[in-house]
Amino acid sequence: MGDHIAKGQELAKRAENKLHACCPLFGSNLEDAAELFHKSATSFKLAKSWDKAASLFVKSAKCHLKLDSKYDAANAYVDAAHCYKKTSTSGAISCLNKAVTIFTEIGRHIMAAKYSKEIGELYELDQDIEHARSYYERAAELFEIGDAATSVIQCKVKVAQFCAQLQQYQKAIKIYEDIARQSLDSNLLKYGVRGHLLNSGLCQLVQGDFVAITNSLERYQDLDLTFSRTREYKFLADLSASIDEGDVEKFTRVVKEFNSITPLESWKSTLLLRVKDAMKVKEMEDDDLT
Amino acid sequence: MFGSKKTPLRDAKPSSVGHAHNPFDSDEETNDKKYNSSKKTLTNTNPFDDEVDVDATGHSSSSSYGLSSSHRNRYKSDFRDSGGLESQSVQELENYAVYKAEETTNSVNSCLKIAEEMREDATKTLVMLHHQGEQITRSHHVAADIDHDLSRGEKLLGSLGGMFSKTWKPKKTGTITGPVVFGDDPVRRKGNHLEQREKLGLTSAPKGQSKSRPTLSEPSNALEKVEVEKGKQDDALSDLSDLLGELKGMAIDMGSEIGRQNQALDGFDNDMEKLTVRVNGANQRSHRLLGK
């Protein structure tokens, strides 16, 4: 490990010398400097000196930018971000942002989308749902430009989930329904439709408008003719009925029965807890009135 | 049905609807901020997870009919230690029938749970296949772009060289076919067999009608309890049947998509071979020019 650091330091020194001895007429020294910075960063990476490696990758990226070699610069920023990931999330996000900007400029939309999604994942790990949502949204747009339908759907599903967590239910419902409609056109994606409609239905339930829930269930049946035969449909219909009756026990029983076969993800549990709490409050209000 | 042998699935966690401790009764939203992207569900934070107390015999103590563990042990051994089935009272046999019915219900539910998990995995696999298909098509488009650029490069290389040197012509390879866009299988397009049956009104559950039978009042005697369990089993088996039908459809779609992708990859491979020959030829020409 020590020899990696020594080698890295020596390469970094040579790179700095190349930079300072740069002749204004020729870019060859800049090219050499960029390459040496890259090699130096790789040595520090092998020594697990992540911050140092990342800063050298950034220097390499700056050299590439001066040479107007944008693709190489973007890749160097990505390498820097992957080193920063080990120590500083904010550093990683900053570098990935620069990479996304460059990839977008040079028309590499799928690469830009991929790294935009990666930024979203980092924010998600940091529990920053608002930022995560905006980056997933950006990734979806870029994937759409790059004509990668599956990736668009995957990103939109995450956006809808974050919208639901941020209590922007109407937006989440719209996204889920659009995805379901889109998926029905494909023999491979149509099997995921019931899941999207379930998520949309759960968002409808949280809003607590019984008429809207009933209308939605009818609309979902028209959208996907097989939906009325699924466990998801039965689950939504039973939940809807228990909300209409104000029966908290029935609501709990229905959820537990469904959960015993298909375990619910934590964000769905949170939504259902919100519904249950609202039902409890309503029940208490009714008791107070009587 | 409930006299069947014990399956390995018997001990799978049953749905504890009537369980005294209801984990869904928590008033705070504990998992509001604890969302973790790397896992589907957070450990111990799903308030709907059944926490069934399992006794020494491996059965949940939340059984609705309150059978003691000594009874259970006798039922497990099919009364071998207490004189066999013939020497049991009617009451004992009735309780035994209820026990067996419950056990069968749990087994069927476990099968249903496994089938649901399989369906979920199959759905993810299909999404991945779709993604893979897109990537193959995109890669093939890139190969077509390379072909276009290479043609221009070959023209330039041909015009370079000495004044009296013979004009260089690249090796003739067949033209590149480029990506073939496959539409969805016309027979299965926009709807499978189930949907067609639905349109014809041949399905068992009409639109908007849920399949499950209405909940009866609390059963009073053993026979009613067994009937209730049989009802639950019928519902679960009906769901299982639908699921298996769907899994079959998924398998067919997977097969046809993989076949399609194999075809696309064959075409891609042929085009790449032609491009490789041309790139090598262009490289040789460049080396020759640089060597002059």
mmCIF file of N, CA and C in Angstrom, chain A residues 110 121 124-125 127 129 146-151 154 158 161-162 165 184-192 194 218 221-222 224-226 228-229 231-234 251-253 255-257 259-270 272-274 276-277 280, chain B residues 15-17 21-27 29 31-33 35 37 40-42 46-50 109 112-113 116 119-120 123 126-127 129-131 134 138 184-185 188-192 194-195 198-199 203-204 207-212 239 242 246 249-250 253 257:
data_model
loop_
_atom_site.group_PDB
_atom_site.id
_atom_site.type_symbol
_atom_site.label_atom_id
_atom_site.label_comp_id
_atom_site.label_asym_id
_atom_site.label_seq_id
_atom_site.Cartn_x
_atom_site.Cartn_y
_atom_site.Cartn_z
ATOM 1 N N ILE A 110 -28.203 8.914 -22.568
ATOM 2 C CA ILE A 110 -28.381 7.733 -21.711
ATOM 3 C C ILE A 110 -27.344 7.713 -20.598
ATOM 4 N N GLU A 121 -30.174 8.152 -6.306
ATOM 5 C CA GLU A 121 -29.965 7.048 -5.352
ATOM 6 C C GLU A 121 -29.185 7.521 -4.127
ATOM 7 N N GLU A 124 -31.421 9.482 -1.987
ATOM 8 C CA GLU A 124 -32.375 8.561 -1.358
ATOM 9 C C GLU A 124 -31.746 7.898 -0.130
ATOM 10 N N LEU A 125 -30.480 7.516 -0.260
ATOM 11 C CA LEU A 125 -29.766 6.922 0.879
ATOM 12 C C LEU A 125 -29.619 7.918 2.021
ATOM 13 N N GLN A 127 -31.834 10.001 2.788
ATOM 14 C CA GLN A 127 -33.208 10.315 3.208
ATOM 15 C C GLN A 127 -33.698 11.673 2.698
ATOM 16 N N ILE A 129 -35.633 12.931 0.287
ATOM 17 C CA ILE A 129 -36.605 12.455 -0.707
ATOM 18 C C ILE A 129 -36.886 13.510 -1.778
ATOM 19 N N GLY A 146 -33.227 9.518 -24.831
ATOM 20 C CA GLY A 146 -32.371 8.428 -25.325
ATOM 21 C C GLY A 146 -33.141 7.204 -25.777
ATOM 22 N N ASP A 147 -34.472 7.262 -25.700
ATOM 23 C CA ASP A 147 -35.342 6.188 -26.182
ATOM 24 C C ASP A 147 -35.128 4.870 -25.431
ATOM 25 N N ALA A 148 -35.038 4.965 -24.105
ATOM 26 C CA ALA A 148 -34.888 3.765 -23.270
ATOM 27 C C ALA A 148 -36.136 3.614 -22.405
ATOM 28 N N ALA A 149 -37.173 3.033 -23.003
ATOM 29 C CA ALA A 149 -38.502 3.001 -22.370
ATOM 30 C C ALA A 149 -38.514 2.328 -21.002
ATOM 31 N N THR A 150 -37.813 1.202 -20.878
ATOM 32 C CA THR A 150 -37.832 0.472 -19.598
ATOM 33 C C THR A 150 -37.241 1.315 -18.480
ATOM 34 N N SER A 151 -36.132 1.971 -18.781
ATOM 35 C CA SER A 151 -35.482 2.813 -17.771
ATOM 36 C C SER A 151 -36.361 4.007 -17.406
ATOM 37 N N GLN A 154 -38.880 2.683 -14.950
ATOM 38 C CA GLN A 154 -38.264 2.438 -13.637
ATOM 39 C C GLN A 154 -38.068 3.744 -12.867
ATOM 40 N N LYS A 158 -40.158 5.310 -9.346
ATOM 41 C CA LYS A 158 -39.508 5.884 -8.155
ATOM 42 C C LYS A 158 -40.033 7.295 -7.880
ATOM 43 N N GLN A 161 -43.346 7.043 -6.283
ATOM 44 C CA GLN A 161 -43.204 6.591 -4.888
ATOM 45 C C GLN A 161 -42.808 7.758 -3.980
ATOM 46 N N PHE A 162 -41.856 8.563 -4.456
ATOM 47 C CA PHE A 162 -41.417 9.714 -3.654
ATOM 48 C C PHE A 162 -42.537 10.743 -3.520
ATOM 49 N N GLN A 165 -44.721 9.570 -0.840
ATOM 50 C CA GLN A 165 -44.106 9.781 0.470
ATOM 51 C C GLN A 165 -44.154 11.252 0.882
ATOM 52 N N LEU A 184 -49.325 -1.649 -20.689
ATOM 53 C CA LEU A 184 -50.297 -2.555 -21.313
ATOM 54 C C LEU A 184 -49.983 -2.831 -22.778
ATOM 55 N N ASP A 185 -49.240 -1.917 -23.408
ATOM 56 C CA ASP A 185 -48.915 -2.081 -24.825
ATOM 57 C C ASP A 185 -47.802 -3.091 -25.069
ATOM 58 N N SER A 186 -47.170 -3.550 -24.006
ATOM 59 C CA SER A 186 -46.044 -4.474 -24.177
ATOM 60 C C SER A 186 -46.357 -5.834 -23.568
ATOM 61 N N ASN A 187 -46.038 -6.883 -24.326
ATOM 62 C CA ASN A 187 -46.249 -8.247 -23.816
ATOM 63 C C ASN A 187 -45.411 -8.541 -22.584
ATOM 64 N N LEU A 188 -44.299 -7.822 -22.442
ATOM 65 C CA LEU A 188 -43.394 -8.100 -21.328
ATOM 66 C C LEU A 188 -43.711 -7.252 -20.102
ATOM 67 N N LEU A 189 -44.220 -6.060 -20.321
ATOM 68 C CA LEU A 189 -44.447 -5.148 -19.195
ATOM 69 C C LEU A 189 -45.870 -5.218 -18.643
ATOM 70 N N LYS A 190 -46.773 -5.869 -19.386
ATOM 71 C CA LYS A 190 -48.187 -5.861 -18.968
ATOM 72 C C LYS A 190 -48.409 -6.569 -17.629
ATOM 73 N N TYR A 191 -47.482 -7.469 -17.258
ATOM 74 C CA TYR A 191 -47.659 -8.204 -16.000
ATOM 75 C C TYR A 191 -47.424 -7.322 -14.775
ATOM 76 N N GLY A 192 -46.781 -6.180 -14.982
ATOM 77 C CA GLY A 192 -46.532 -5.270 -13.861
ATOM 78 C C GLY A 192 -47.660 -4.280 -13.641
ATOM 79 N N ARG A 194 -50.815 -4.578 -12.708
ATOM 80 C CA ARG A 194 -51.607 -4.688 -11.471
ATOM 81 C C ARG A 194 -50.889 -4.040 -10.286
ATOM 82 N N GLU A 218 -63.326 1.387 -11.037
ATOM 83 C CA GLU A 218 -64.052 1.101 -12.289
ATOM 84 C C GLU A 218 -63.171 1.414 -13.500
ATOM 85 N N GLN A 221 -60.571 -1.218 -14.073
ATOM 86 C CA GLN A 221 -61.117 -2.426 -14.705
ATOM 87 C C GLN A 221 -61.268 -2.235 -16.209
ATOM 88 N N ASP A 222 -61.614 -1.016 -16.607
ATOM 89 C CA ASP A 222 -61.719 -0.730 -18.042
ATOM 90 C C ASP A 222 -60.338 -0.709 -18.695
ATOM 91 N N ASP A 224 -57.544 -2.387 -17.637
ATOM 92 C CA ASP A 224 -57.016 -3.751 -17.713
ATOM 93 C C ASP A 224 -58.150 -4.713 -17.379
ATOM 94 N N LEU A 225 -58.618 -5.421 -18.402
ATOM 95 C CA LEU A 225 -59.798 -6.273 -18.238
ATOM 96 C C LEU A 225 -59.605 -7.391 -17.215
ATOM 97 N N THR A 226 -58.357 -7.778 -16.983
ATOM 98 C CA THR A 226 -58.111 -8.882 -16.041
ATOM 99 C C THR A 226 -57.950 -8.387 -14.604
ATOM 100 N N SER A 228 -59.932 -7.050 -12.442
ATOM 101 C CA SER A 228 -60.991 -7.363 -11.467
ATOM 102 C C SER A 228 -60.853 -8.778 -10.896
ATOM 103 N N ARG A 229 -59.999 -9.604 -11.502
ATOM 104 C CA ARG A 229 -59.830 -10.975 -11.016
ATOM 105 C C ARG A 229 -58.593 -11.113 -10.124
ATOM 106 N N ARG A 231 -55.905 -10.320 -6.838
ATOM 107 C CA ARG A 231 -55.926 -10.107 -5.387
ATOM 108 C C ARG A 231 -55.801 -8.620 -5.072
ATOM 109 N N GLU A 232 -55.056 -7.912 -5.933
ATOM 110 C CA GLU A 232 -54.863 -6.472 -5.727
ATOM 111 C C GLU A 232 -56.196 -5.727 -5.804
ATOM 112 N N TYR A 233 -57.022 -6.114 -6.781
ATOM 113 C CA TYR A 233 -58.326 -5.460 -6.926
ATOM 114 C C TYR A 233 -59.186 -5.738 -5.697
ATOM 115 N N LYS A 234 -59.203 -6.998 -5.288
ATOM 116 C CA LYS A 234 -60.010 -7.392 -4.128
ATOM 117 C C LYS A 234 -59.543 -6.626 -2.883
ATOM 118 N N PHE A 251 -60.486 -3.057 8.362
ATOM 119 C CA PHE A 251 -59.372 -2.484 7.602
ATOM 120 C C PHE A 251 -58.068 -3.200 7.966
ATOM 121 N N THR A 252 -57.835 -3.331 9.276
ATOM 122 C CA THR A 252 -56.621 -3.989 9.771
ATOM 123 C C THR A 252 -56.559 -5.437 9.305
ATOM 124 N N ARG A 253 -57.699 -6.117 9.397
ATOM 125 C CA ARG A 253 -57.744 -7.536 9.025
ATOM 126 C C ARG A 253 -57.437 -7.720 7.535
ATOM 127 N N VAL A 255 -55.768 -5.726 5.550
ATOM 128 C CA VAL A 255 -54.355 -5.423 5.276
ATOM 129 C C VAL A 255 -53.473 -6.592 5.693
ATOM 130 N N LYS A 256 -53.755 -7.148 6.868
ATOM 131 C CA LYS A 256 -52.923 -8.252 7.369
ATOM 132 C C LYS A 256 -53.066 -9.498 6.504
ATOM 133 N N GLU A 257 -54.273 -9.740 6.016
ATOM 134 C CA GLU A 257 -54.490 -10.900 5.135
ATOM 135 C C GLU A 257 -53.676 -10.744 3.852
ATOM 136 N N ASN A 259 -51.050 -8.803 3.414
ATOM 137 C CA ASN A 259 -49.625 -8.773 3.774
ATOM 138 C C ASN A 259 -49.068 -10.168 4.048
ATOM 139 N N SER A 260 -49.938 -11.080 4.487
ATOM 140 C CA SER A 260 -49.462 -12.438 4.786
ATOM 141 C C SER A 260 -49.060 -13.179 3.511
ATOM 142 N N ILE A 261 -49.624 -12.774 2.373
ATOM 143 C CA ILE A 261 -49.268 -13.401 1.092
ATOM 144 C C ILE A 261 -48.246 -12.551 0.342
ATOM 145 N N THR A 262 -48.509 -11.254 0.257
ATOM 146 C CA THR A 262 -47.602 -10.332 -0.440
ATOM 147 C C THR A 262 -47.126 -9.274 0.546
ATOM 148 N N PRO A 263 -45.923 -9.419 1.099
ATOM 149 C CA PRO A 263 -45.445 -8.427 2.079
ATOM 150 C C PRO A 263 -45.408 -7.021 1.486
ATOM 151 N N LEU A 264 -45.929 -6.080 2.247
ATOM 152 C CA LEU A 264 -46.001 -4.692 1.780
ATOM 153 C C LEU A 264 -44.679 -3.970 2.016
ATOM 154 N N GLU A 265 -44.292 -3.143 1.052
ATOM 155 C CA GLU A 265 -43.083 -2.329 1.222
ATOM 156 C C GLU A 265 -43.357 -1.267 2.284
ATOM 157 N N SER A 266 -42.275 -0.759 2.878
ATOM 158 C CA SER A 266 -42.439 0.141 4.028
ATOM 159 C C SER A 266 -43.208 1.413 3.684
ATOM 160 N N TRP A 267 -43.003 1.952 2.484
ATOM 161 C CA TRP A 267 -43.701 3.198 2.143
ATOM 162 C C TRP A 267 -45.202 2.959 1.985
ATOM 163 N N LYS A 268 -45.573 1.756 1.536
ATOM 164 C CA LYS A 268 -47.007 1.426 1.430
ATOM 165 C C LYS A 268 -47.606 1.267 2.823
ATOM 166 N N SER A 269 -46.826 0.661 3.715
ATOM 167 C CA SER A 269 -47.274 0.529 5.105
ATOM 168 C C SER A 269 -47.531 1.904 5.707
ATOM 169 N N THR A 270 -46.630 2.842 5.397
ATOM 170 C CA THR A 270 -46.776 4.210 5.907
ATOM 171 C C THR A 270 -48.074 4.832 5.401
ATOM 172 N N LEU A 272 -50.782 3.287 4.431
ATOM 173 C CA LEU A 272 -51.927 2.623 5.061
ATOM 174 C C LEU A 272 -52.083 3.032 6.524
ATOM 175 N N LEU A 273 -50.959 3.290 7.185
ATOM 176 C CA LEU A 273 -51.034 3.785 8.567
ATOM 177 C C LEU A 273 -51.684 5.163 8.609
ATOM 178 N N ARG A 274 -51.382 5.979 7.596
ATOM 179 C CA ARG A 274 -52.011 7.307 7.518
ATOM 180 C C ARG A 274 -53.523 7.165 7.370
ATOM 181 N N LYS A 276 -55.315 4.603 8.317
ATOM 182 C CA LYS A 276 -55.854 4.061 9.567
ATOM 183 C C LYS A 276 -55.975 5.158 10.630
ATOM 184 N N ASP A 277 -54.942 5.986 10.714
ATOM 185 C CA ASP A 277 -54.977 7.088 11.690
ATOM 186 C C ASP A 277 -56.142 8.036 11.402
ATOM 187 N N LYS A 280 -59.272 6.460 12.569
ATOM 188 C CA LYS A 280 -59.381 6.527 14.039
ATOM 189 C C LYS A 280 -59.854 7.907 14.490
ATOM 190 N N SER B 15 -51.455 -16.831 8.277
ATOM 191 C CA SER B 15 -52.004 -15.490 8.467
ATOM 192 C C SER B 15 -52.694 -15.430 9.813
ATOM 193 N N SER B 16 -52.247 -14.562 10.655
ATOM 194 C CA SER B 16 -52.795 -14.529 12.013
ATOM 195 C C SER B 16 -53.805 -13.417 12.159
ATOM 196 N N VAL B 17 -54.886 -13.553 11.461
ATOM 197 C CA VAL B 17 -55.885 -12.494 11.462
ATOM 198 C C VAL B 17 -56.500 -12.308 12.831
ATOM 199 N N HIS B 21 -52.397 -9.924 19.627
ATOM 200 C CA HIS B 21 -51.528 -8.747 19.520
ATOM 201 C C HIS B 21 -51.560 -8.245 18.091
ATOM 202 N N ASN B 22 -52.043 -7.052 17.910
ATOM 203 C CA ASN B 22 -52.165 -6.506 16.559
ATOM 204 C C ASN B 22 -51.063 -5.489 16.306
ATOM 205 N N PRO B 23 -50.056 -5.859 15.522
ATOM 206 C CA PRO B 23 -48.932 -4.939 15.301
ATOM 207 C C PRO B 23 -49.329 -3.714 14.496
ATOM 208 N N PHE B 24 -50.524 -3.735 13.932
ATOM 209 C CA PHE B 24 -50.988 -2.618 13.115
ATOM 210 C C PHE B 24 -51.592 -1.521 13.988
ATOM 211 N N ASP B 25 -51.635 -1.763 15.317
ATOM 212 C CA ASP B 25 -52.238 -0.781 16.210
ATOM 213 C C ASP B 25 -51.311 0.347 16.627
ATOM 214 N N SER B 26 -50.096 0.389 16.078
ATOM 215 C CA SER B 26 -49.170 1.448 16.481
ATOM 216 C C SER B 26 -49.707 2.791 16.026
ATOM 217 N N ASP B 27 -49.647 3.782 16.914
ATOM 218 C CA ASP B 27 -50.218 5.079 16.573
ATOM 219 C C ASP B 27 -49.229 6.011 15.911
ATOM 220 N N GLU B 29 -46.179 6.860 13.242
ATOM 221 C CA GLU B 29 -45.660 6.362 11.972
ATOM 222 C C GLU B 29 -44.162 6.164 12.131
ATOM 223 N N ASN B 31 -42.077 4.253 10.650
ATOM 224 C CA ASN B 31 -41.217 4.075 9.479
ATOM 225 C C ASN B 31 -41.337 5.209 8.481
ATOM 226 N N ASP B 32 -41.814 6.352 8.930
ATOM 227 C CA ASP B 32 -41.968 7.464 8.000
ATOM 228 C C ASP B 32 -40.641 7.900 7.413
ATOM 229 N N LYS B 33 -39.645 8.014 8.287
ATOM 230 C CA LYS B 33 -38.345 8.507 7.843
ATOM 231 C C LYS B 33 -37.332 7.391 7.633
ATOM 232 N N TYR B 35 -37.101 4.973 5.625
ATOM 233 C CA TYR B 35 -37.140 4.274 4.345
ATOM 234 C C TYR B 35 -35.732 3.974 3.859
ATOM 235 N N SER B 37 -33.592 2.408 0.666
ATOM 236 C CA SER B 37 -33.745 2.055 -0.743
ATOM 237 C C SER B 37 -33.193 0.688 -1.081
ATOM 238 N N LYS B 40 -36.337 -4.131 0.084
ATOM 239 C CA LYS B 40 -37.736 -3.951 -0.274
ATOM 240 C C LYS B 40 -38.534 -3.535 0.941
ATOM 241 N N THR B 41 -38.283 -4.174 2.060
ATOM 242 C CA THR B 41 -38.944 -3.759 3.288
ATOM 243 C C THR B 41 -37.907 -3.639 4.376
ATOM 244 N N LEU B 42 -38.142 -2.743 5.276
ATOM 245 C CA LEU B 42 -37.191 -2.557 6.363
ATOM 246 C C LEU B 42 -37.352 -3.661 7.388
ATOM 247 N N ASN B 46 -42.207 -3.196 9.249
ATOM 248 C CA ASN B 46 -43.499 -3.318 8.584
ATOM 249 C C ASN B 46 -44.560 -3.617 9.629
ATOM 250 N N PRO B 47 -45.451 -2.670 9.878
ATOM 251 C CA PRO B 47 -46.422 -2.875 10.955
ATOM 252 C C PRO B 47 -47.458 -3.939 10.641
ATOM 253 N N PHE B 48 -47.434 -4.468 9.413
ATOM 254 C CA PHE B 48 -48.422 -5.487 9.056
ATOM 255 C C PHE B 48 -47.866 -6.894 9.141
ATOM 256 N N ASP B 49 -46.577 -7.038 9.444
ATOM 257 C CA ASP B 49 -46.004 -8.379 9.516
ATOM 258 C C ASP B 49 -46.626 -9.144 10.664
ATOM 259 N N ASP B 50 -46.978 -10.388 10.391
ATOM 260 C CA ASP B 50 -47.574 -11.214 11.434
ATOM 261 C C ASP B 50 -46.508 -11.615 12.427
ATOM 262 N N ASN B 109 -52.148 -21.744 1.747
ATOM 263 C CA ASN B 109 -51.728 -20.337 1.799
ATOM 264 C C ASN B 109 -50.232 -20.188 1.577
ATOM 265 N N LEU B 112 -49.616 -20.495 -2.018
ATOM 266 C CA LEU B 112 -50.035 -19.251 -2.673
ATOM 267 C C LEU B 112 -48.968 -18.176 -2.510
ATOM 268 N N LYS B 113 -48.401 -18.119 -1.306
ATOM 269 C CA LYS B 113 -47.359 -17.127 -1.030
ATOM 270 C C LYS B 113 -46.140 -17.373 -1.925
ATOM 271 N N GLU B 116 -46.903 -16.350 -5.430
ATOM 272 C CA GLU B 116 -46.867 -14.882 -5.548
ATOM 273 C C GLU B 116 -45.427 -14.385 -5.672
ATOM 274 N N ARG B 119 -44.217 -15.107 -9.055
ATOM 275 C CA ARG B 119 -44.800 -14.163 -10.009
ATOM 276 C C ARG B 119 -44.053 -12.831 -9.985
ATOM 277 N N GLU B 120 -43.732 -12.392 -8.774
ATOM 278 C CA GLU B 120 -43.011 -11.124 -8.612
ATOM 279 C C GLU B 120 -41.635 -11.197 -9.285
ATOM 280 N N THR B 123 -42.021 -11.213 -13.017
ATOM 281 C CA THR B 123 -42.313 -9.859 -13.519
ATOM 282 C C THR B 123 -41.023 -9.069 -13.673
ATOM 283 N N LEU B 126 -39.075 -10.290 -16.650
ATOM 284 C CA LEU B 126 -39.635 -9.789 -17.910
ATOM 285 C C LEU B 126 -39.225 -8.341 -18.165
ATOM 286 N N VAL B 127 -39.198 -7.545 -17.101
ATOM 287 C CA VAL B 127 -38.764 -6.143 -17.237
ATOM 288 C C VAL B 127 -37.302 -6.110 -17.686
ATOM 289 N N LEU B 129 -35.721 -8.429 -19.321
ATOM 290 C CA LEU B 129 -35.667 -8.887 -20.717
ATOM 291 C C LEU B 129 -36.024 -7.759 -21.675
ATOM 292 N N HIS B 130 -37.027 -6.988 -21.295
ATOM 293 C CA HIS B 130 -37.444 -5.847 -22.122
ATOM 294 C C HIS B 130 -36.291 -4.855 -22.242
ATOM 295 N N HIS B 131 -35.649 -4.600 -21.110
ATOM 296 C CA HIS B 131 -34.511 -3.682 -21.045
ATOM 297 C C HIS B 131 -33.373 -4.191 -21.934
ATOM 298 N N GLU B 134 -34.070 -3.730 -25.601
ATOM 299 C CA GLU B 134 -33.817 -2.335 -25.997
ATOM 300 C C GLU B 134 -32.326 -2.086 -26.196
ATOM 301 N N ARG B 138 -30.404 -0.840 -29.488
ATOM 302 C CA ARG B 138 -29.583 0.384 -29.460
ATOM 303 C C ARG B 138 -28.166 0.107 -29.940
ATOM 304 N N ASP B 184 -44.631 -6.814 -31.235
ATOM 305 C CA ASP B 184 -45.100 -7.863 -30.331
ATOM 306 C C ASP B 184 -45.752 -8.963 -31.142
ATOM 307 N N ASP B 185 -45.695 -10.170 -30.637
ATOM 308 C CA ASP B 185 -46.307 -11.325 -31.276
ATOM 309 C C ASP B 185 -47.778 -11.003 -31.556
ATOM 310 N N ARG B 188 -50.530 -12.665 -29.507
ATOM 311 C CA ARG B 188 -50.612 -12.333 -28.087
ATOM 312 C C ARG B 188 -50.640 -10.823 -27.853
ATOM 313 N N ARG B 189 -50.657 -10.060 -28.932
ATOM 314 C CA ARG B 189 -50.570 -8.604 -28.835
ATOM 315 C C ARG B 189 -51.717 -8.023 -28.020
ATOM 316 N N LYS B 190 -51.377 -7.083 -27.175
ATOM 317 C CA LYS B 190 -52.361 -6.309 -26.400
ATOM 318 C C LYS B 190 -53.413 -7.177 -25.744
ATOM 319 N N GLY B 191 -52.975 -8.172 -25.076
ATOM 320 C CA GLY B 191 -53.967 -8.943 -24.341
ATOM 321 C C GLY B 191 -53.749 -10.416 -24.522
ATOM 322 N N ASN B 192 -53.802 -11.120 -23.439
ATOM 323 C CA ASN B 192 -53.568 -12.548 -23.501
ATOM 324 C C ASN B 192 -54.894 -13.288 -23.526
ATOM 325 N N LEU B 194 -56.543 -14.708 -21.223
ATOM 326 C CA LEU B 194 -57.468 -14.305 -20.150
ATOM 327 C C LEU B 194 -58.325 -13.121 -20.573
ATOM 328 N N GLU B 195 -57.672 -12.141 -21.201
ATOM 329 C CA GLU B 195 -58.397 -10.937 -21.606
ATOM 330 C C GLU B 195 -59.433 -11.265 -22.676
ATOM 331 N N GLU B 198 -62.272 -12.823 -21.047
ATOM 332 C CA GLU B 198 -63.004 -11.785 -20.313
ATOM 333 C C GLU B 198 -63.963 -11.057 -21.255
ATOM 334 N N LYS B 199 -63.448 -10.727 -22.462
ATOM 335 C CA LYS B 199 -64.270 -10.008 -23.442
ATOM 336 C C LYS B 199 -65.469 -10.847 -23.878
ATOM 337 N N THR B 203 -65.287 -15.783 -18.212
ATOM 338 C CA THR B 203 -64.557 -15.947 -16.951
ATOM 339 C C THR B 203 -65.508 -16.152 -15.789
ATOM 340 N N SER B 204 -64.948 -16.771 -14.741
ATOM 341 C CA SER B 204 -65.778 -17.125 -13.590
ATOM 342 C C SER B 204 -66.226 -15.911 -12.786
ATOM 343 N N LYS B 207 -67.019 -8.781 -14.073
ATOM 344 C CA LYS B 207 -66.371 -7.495 -13.775
ATOM 345 C C LYS B 207 -66.944 -6.860 -12.517
ATOM 346 N N GLY B 208 -66.025 -6.419 -11.690
ATOM 347 C CA GLY B 208 -66.430 -5.688 -10.496
ATOM 348 C C GLY B 208 -66.870 -6.562 -9.353
ATOM 349 N N GLN B 209 -66.834 -7.862 -9.567
ATOM 350 C CA GLN B 209 -67.313 -8.749 -8.512
ATOM 351 C C GLN B 209 -66.140 -9.468 -7.903
ATOM 352 N N SER B 210 -65.994 -9.386 -6.613
ATOM 353 C CA SER B 210 -64.844 -10.038 -5.995
ATOM 354 C C SER B 210 -65.152 -11.513 -5.813
ATOM 355 N N LYS B 211 -64.088 -12.328 -5.903
ATOM 356 C CA LYS B 211 -64.274 -13.774 -5.927
ATOM 357 C C LYS B 211 -64.614 -14.363 -4.574
ATOM 358 N N SER B 212 -64.193 -13.703 -3.512
ATOM 359 C CA SER B 212 -64.310 -14.340 -2.203
ATOM 360 C C SER B 212 -65.757 -14.407 -1.749
ATOM 361 N N ASP B 239 -57.205 -18.730 -6.375
ATOM 362 C CA ASP B 239 -56.138 -17.736 -6.594
ATOM 363 C C ASP B 239 -54.885 -18.405 -7.144
ATOM 364 N N ASP B 242 -55.271 -19.276 -10.801
ATOM 365 C CA ASP B 242 -55.093 -18.083 -11.640
ATOM 366 C C ASP B 242 -53.621 -17.717 -11.762
ATOM 367 N N GLU B 246 -51.174 -17.561 -15.002
ATOM 368 C CA GLU B 246 -50.426 -16.352 -15.356
ATOM 369 C C GLU B 246 -48.932 -16.654 -15.494
ATOM 370 N N GLY B 249 -48.320 -18.086 -18.819
ATOM 371 C CA GLY B 249 -48.289 -17.015 -19.825
ATOM 372 C C GLY B 249 -46.972 -16.264 -19.807
ATOM 373 N N MET B 250 -46.481 -16.006 -18.597
ATOM 374 C CA MET B 250 -45.202 -15.299 -18.450
ATOM 375 C C MET B 250 -44.060 -16.118 -19.050
ATOM 376 N N ASP B 253 -44.177 -15.882 -22.776
ATOM 377 C CA ASP B 253 -43.681 -14.571 -23.225
ATOM 378 C C ASP B 253 -42.167 -14.466 -23.089
ATOM 379 N N GLU B 257 -39.630 -13.952 -26.249
ATOM 380 C CA GLU B 257 -38.742 -12.779 -26.231
ATOM 381 C C GLU B 257 -37.280 -13.205 -26.331
#
